[in-house]
XYZ file of C-alpha atoms in Angstrom:
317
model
C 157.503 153.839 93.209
C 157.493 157.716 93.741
C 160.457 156.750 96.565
C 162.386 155.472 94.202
C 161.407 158.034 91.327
C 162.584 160.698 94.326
C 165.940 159.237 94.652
C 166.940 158.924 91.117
C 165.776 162.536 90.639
C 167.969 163.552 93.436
C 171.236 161.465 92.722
C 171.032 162.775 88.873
C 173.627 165.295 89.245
C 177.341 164.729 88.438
C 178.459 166.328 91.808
C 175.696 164.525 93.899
C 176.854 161.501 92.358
C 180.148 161.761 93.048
C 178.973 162.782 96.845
C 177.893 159.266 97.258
C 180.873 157.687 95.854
C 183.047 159.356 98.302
C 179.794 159.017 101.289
C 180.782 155.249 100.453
C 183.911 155.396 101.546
C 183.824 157.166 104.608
C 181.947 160.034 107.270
C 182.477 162.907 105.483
C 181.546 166.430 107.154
C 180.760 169.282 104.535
C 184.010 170.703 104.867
C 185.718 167.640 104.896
C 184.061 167.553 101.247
C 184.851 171.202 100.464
C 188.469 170.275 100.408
C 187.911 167.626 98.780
C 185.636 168.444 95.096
C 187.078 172.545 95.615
C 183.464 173.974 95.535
C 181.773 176.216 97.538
C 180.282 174.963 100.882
C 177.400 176.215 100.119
C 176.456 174.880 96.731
C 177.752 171.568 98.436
C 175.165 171.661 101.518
C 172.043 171.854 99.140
C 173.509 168.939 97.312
C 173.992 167.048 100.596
C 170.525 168.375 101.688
C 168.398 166.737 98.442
C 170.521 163.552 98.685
C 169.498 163.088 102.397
C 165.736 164.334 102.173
C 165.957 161.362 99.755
C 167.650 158.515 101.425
C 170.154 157.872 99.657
C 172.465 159.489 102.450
C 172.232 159.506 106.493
C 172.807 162.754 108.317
C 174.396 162.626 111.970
C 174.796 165.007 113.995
C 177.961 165.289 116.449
C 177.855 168.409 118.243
C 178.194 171.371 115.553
C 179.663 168.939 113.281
C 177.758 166.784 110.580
C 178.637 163.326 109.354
C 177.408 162.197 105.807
C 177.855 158.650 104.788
C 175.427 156.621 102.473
C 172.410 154.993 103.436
C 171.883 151.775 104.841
C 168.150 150.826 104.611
C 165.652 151.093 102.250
C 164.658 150.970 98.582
C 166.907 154.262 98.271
C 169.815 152.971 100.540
C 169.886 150.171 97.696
C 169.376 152.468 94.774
C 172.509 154.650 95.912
C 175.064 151.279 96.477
C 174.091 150.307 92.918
C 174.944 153.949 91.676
C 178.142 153.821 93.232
C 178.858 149.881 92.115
C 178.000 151.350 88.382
C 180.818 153.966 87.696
C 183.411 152.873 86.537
C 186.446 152.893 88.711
C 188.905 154.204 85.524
C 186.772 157.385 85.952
C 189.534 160.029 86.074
C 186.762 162.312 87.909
C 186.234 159.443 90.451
C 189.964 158.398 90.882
C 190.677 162.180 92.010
C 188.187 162.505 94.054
C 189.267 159.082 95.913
C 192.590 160.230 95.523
C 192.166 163.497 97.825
C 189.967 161.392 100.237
C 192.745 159.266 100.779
C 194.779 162.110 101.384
C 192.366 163.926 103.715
C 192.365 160.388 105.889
C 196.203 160.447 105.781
C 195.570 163.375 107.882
C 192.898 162.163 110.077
C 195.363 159.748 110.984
C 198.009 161.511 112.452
C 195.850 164.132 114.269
C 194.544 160.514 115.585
C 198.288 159.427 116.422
C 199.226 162.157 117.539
C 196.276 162.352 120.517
C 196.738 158.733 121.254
C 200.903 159.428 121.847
C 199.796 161.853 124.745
C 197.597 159.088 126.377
C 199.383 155.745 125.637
C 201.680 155.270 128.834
C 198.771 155.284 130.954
C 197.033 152.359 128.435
C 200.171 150.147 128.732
C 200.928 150.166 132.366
C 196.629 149.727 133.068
C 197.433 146.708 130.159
C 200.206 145.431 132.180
C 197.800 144.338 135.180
C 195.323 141.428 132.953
C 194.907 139.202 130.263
C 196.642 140.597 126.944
C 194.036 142.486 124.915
C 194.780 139.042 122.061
C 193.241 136.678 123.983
C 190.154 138.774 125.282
C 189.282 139.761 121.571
C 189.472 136.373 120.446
C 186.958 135.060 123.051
C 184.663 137.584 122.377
C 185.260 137.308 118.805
C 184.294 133.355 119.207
C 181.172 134.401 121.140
C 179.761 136.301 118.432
C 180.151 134.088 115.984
C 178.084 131.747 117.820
C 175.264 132.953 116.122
C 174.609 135.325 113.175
C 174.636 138.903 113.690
C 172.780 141.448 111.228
C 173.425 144.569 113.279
C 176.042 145.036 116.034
C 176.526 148.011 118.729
C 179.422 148.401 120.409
C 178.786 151.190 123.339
C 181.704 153.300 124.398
C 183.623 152.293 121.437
C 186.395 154.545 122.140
C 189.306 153.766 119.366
C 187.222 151.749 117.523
C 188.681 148.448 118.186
C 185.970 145.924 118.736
C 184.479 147.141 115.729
C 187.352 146.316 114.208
C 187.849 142.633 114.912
C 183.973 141.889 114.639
C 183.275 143.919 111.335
C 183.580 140.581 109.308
C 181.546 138.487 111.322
C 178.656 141.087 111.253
C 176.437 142.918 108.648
C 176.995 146.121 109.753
C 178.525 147.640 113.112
C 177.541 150.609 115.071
C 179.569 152.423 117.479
C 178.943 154.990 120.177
C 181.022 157.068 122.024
C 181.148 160.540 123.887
C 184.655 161.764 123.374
C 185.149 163.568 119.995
C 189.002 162.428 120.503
C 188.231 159.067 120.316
C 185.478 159.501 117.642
C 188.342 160.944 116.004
C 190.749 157.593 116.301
C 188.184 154.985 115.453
C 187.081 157.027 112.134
C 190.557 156.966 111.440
C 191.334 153.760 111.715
C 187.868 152.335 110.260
C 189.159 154.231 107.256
C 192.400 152.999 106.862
C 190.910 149.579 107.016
C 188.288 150.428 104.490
C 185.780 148.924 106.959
C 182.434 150.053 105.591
C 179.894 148.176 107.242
C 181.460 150.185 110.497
C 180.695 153.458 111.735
C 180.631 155.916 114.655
C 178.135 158.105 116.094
C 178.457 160.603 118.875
C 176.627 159.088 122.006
C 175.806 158.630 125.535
C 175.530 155.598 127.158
C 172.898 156.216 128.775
C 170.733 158.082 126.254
C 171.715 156.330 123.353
C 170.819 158.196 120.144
C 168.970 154.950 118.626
C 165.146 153.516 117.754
C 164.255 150.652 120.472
C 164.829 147.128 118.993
C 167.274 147.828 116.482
C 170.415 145.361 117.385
C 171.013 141.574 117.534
C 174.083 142.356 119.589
C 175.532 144.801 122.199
C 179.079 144.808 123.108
C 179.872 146.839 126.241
C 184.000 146.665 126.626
C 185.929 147.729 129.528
C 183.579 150.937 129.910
C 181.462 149.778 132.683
C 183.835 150.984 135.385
C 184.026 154.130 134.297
C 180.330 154.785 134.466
C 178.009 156.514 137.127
C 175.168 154.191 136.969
C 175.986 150.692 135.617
C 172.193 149.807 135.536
C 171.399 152.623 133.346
C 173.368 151.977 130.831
C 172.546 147.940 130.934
C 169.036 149.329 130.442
C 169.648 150.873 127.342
C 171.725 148.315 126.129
C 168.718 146.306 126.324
C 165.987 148.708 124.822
C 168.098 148.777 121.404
C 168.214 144.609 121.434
C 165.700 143.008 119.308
C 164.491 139.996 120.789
C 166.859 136.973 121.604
C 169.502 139.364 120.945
C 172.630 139.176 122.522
C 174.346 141.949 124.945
C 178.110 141.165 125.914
C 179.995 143.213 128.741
C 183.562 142.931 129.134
C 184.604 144.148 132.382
C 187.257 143.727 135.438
C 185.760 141.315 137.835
C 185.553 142.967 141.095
C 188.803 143.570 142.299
C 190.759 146.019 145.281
C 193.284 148.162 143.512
C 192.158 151.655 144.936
C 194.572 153.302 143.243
C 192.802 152.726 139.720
C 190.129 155.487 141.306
C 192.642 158.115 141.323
C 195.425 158.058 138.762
C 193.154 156.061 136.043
C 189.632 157.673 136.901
C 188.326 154.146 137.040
C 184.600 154.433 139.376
C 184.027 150.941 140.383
C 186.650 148.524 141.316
C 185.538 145.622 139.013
C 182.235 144.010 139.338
C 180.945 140.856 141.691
C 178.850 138.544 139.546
C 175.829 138.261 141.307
C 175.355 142.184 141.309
C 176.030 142.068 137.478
C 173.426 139.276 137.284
C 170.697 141.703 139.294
C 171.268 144.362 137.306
C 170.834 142.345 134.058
C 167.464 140.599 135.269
C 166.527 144.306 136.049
C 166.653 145.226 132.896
C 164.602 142.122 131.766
C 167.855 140.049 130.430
C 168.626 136.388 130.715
C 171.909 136.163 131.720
C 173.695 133.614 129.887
C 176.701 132.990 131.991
C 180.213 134.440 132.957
C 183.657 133.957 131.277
C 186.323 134.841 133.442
C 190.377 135.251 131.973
C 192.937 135.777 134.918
C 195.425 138.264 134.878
C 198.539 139.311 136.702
C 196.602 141.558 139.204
C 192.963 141.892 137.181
C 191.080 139.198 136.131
C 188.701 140.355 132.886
C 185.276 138.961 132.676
C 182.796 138.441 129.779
C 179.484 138.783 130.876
C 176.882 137.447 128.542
C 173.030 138.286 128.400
C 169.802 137.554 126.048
C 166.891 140.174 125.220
C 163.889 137.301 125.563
C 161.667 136.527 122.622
C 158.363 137.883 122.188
C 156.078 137.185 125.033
C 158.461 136.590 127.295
C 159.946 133.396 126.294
C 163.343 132.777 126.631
C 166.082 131.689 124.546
C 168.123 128.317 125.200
C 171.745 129.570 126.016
């Protein structure tokens, strides 16, 4: 009861309450809300500061920026959605307020386009050489949906796009990513496609910023090359899977195109399946079996892997 007593206290404010309609919305960083209500960024970070010590907002840190967005779990996670599901949406306070969020996003947006014009040519022709992108989503789309998912991470997330075409076959989606470029696209784009059971978090993938067991499924997509120690970051996938969770990497099956070293930064030339299956039994996985879609040059694989239950016993696949 005093939780809950807490949280009302806190959100009982006409700017904190509009501070968790527009945390509903979308990551919002204190100047991002600056611009957006006109006060002062001070007055604004002790608002923020009593809405988070109470729950009914998280606080993430990226860097020197932080993200607000409302909470997620807990009594005061629920008390804050039904404070933003009471006002009224005719509120002219609340309409302007949405208003100037939408155009803050507009230009989210183009700073996104614009970053992802400078890089695109190298996409496409890398694109050229497997599968089309279509059909690999909508395998690993049909995977997931095998079974249900309360909470899904998606590790190097980059532009945001698995999160994309698995946000409505999941409760909520996480994704993780280094690059505040790319952080910067799949916010965007989230946004735009008022996705909000998705959202982004500055990470590495191999000391992911997240509690052990706190995922039913892991999606790993075409990042694997690119990193150092391939084990390591199967490892960690695994820590943050509850048990008889699910961890899927999608990933270029081993493959001799040198050239993807030095003009596409790639550090492993695709993967052979029986090293993919010792490093998953290394991390104490069941691997569930391979998927394999051939390309023009690159054939993509989707690797699939279960967290056992409790006490060891495994899941039927």
């Amino acid at each position: 009861m005093d939780t809950l007593l807490s949280a009302m206290k806190a959100a009982a404010e006409p700017t904190r309450l509009r501070l968790l309609v527009l945390c509903a919305h979308a990551e919002l960083t204190v100047s991002d809300l600056v611009q957006i209500l006109g006060q002062s960024q001070p007055r604004l970070s002790r608002h923020l500061k009593l809405l988070a010590e109470a729950g009914l907002l998280e606080r993430n840190r990226e860097g020197s920026w932080v993200f607000f967005r409302l909470a997620h779990e807990g009594a005061p996670a629920a008390l804050a959605q039904t404070l933003v599901d009471a006002l009224p949406e005719d509120d002219p306070t609340v309409q302007r307020d949405l208003q100037r969020l939408d155009e803050l996003m507009g230009e989210r947006a183009q700073r996104a386009e614009d970053y992802f014009r400078k890089v695109a040519d190298q996409w496409d022709e890398l694109r050229a050489l497997y599968v089309h992108d279509d059909e690999v989503e909508r395998q690993l789309a049909a995977l997931i949906a095998e079974e249900a998912v309360g909470d899904l991470l998606d590790i190097g997330t980059g532009t945001g796009r698995i999160l994309e075409i698995l946000a409505d076959k999941v409760g909520r989606a996480v994704g993780v990513d280094l690059s505040p470029d790319m952080l910067l696209m799949a916010r965007s784009k989230l946004e735009r496609a008022r996705l909000r059971n998705c959202a982004v978090r500055k990470g590495d993938m191999n000391h992911l910023p997240l509690g052990d067991a706190s995922f039913d499924a892991v999606t790993i997509h075409q990042v694997l090359h690119y990193a150092e120690r391939p084990a390591k970051a199967i490892q960690e996938a695994a820590r943050v899977l509850r048990p008889g969770g699910r961890l899927f990497i999608v990933d270029f099956q081993a493959h001799d195109l040198d050239y993807l070293r030095s003009e596409h930064e790639h550090r492993w030339l695709g993967f052979e399946e029986d090293k993919m299956a010792d490093w998953l039994n290394a991390a104490g996985l069941d691997p569930q079996g391979c998927r394999c879609l051939k390309g023009k040059a690159l054939t993509i694989c989707i690797w699939t892997a279960r967290q056992p239950l409790a006490g060891g016993r495994s899941v039927a696949a």
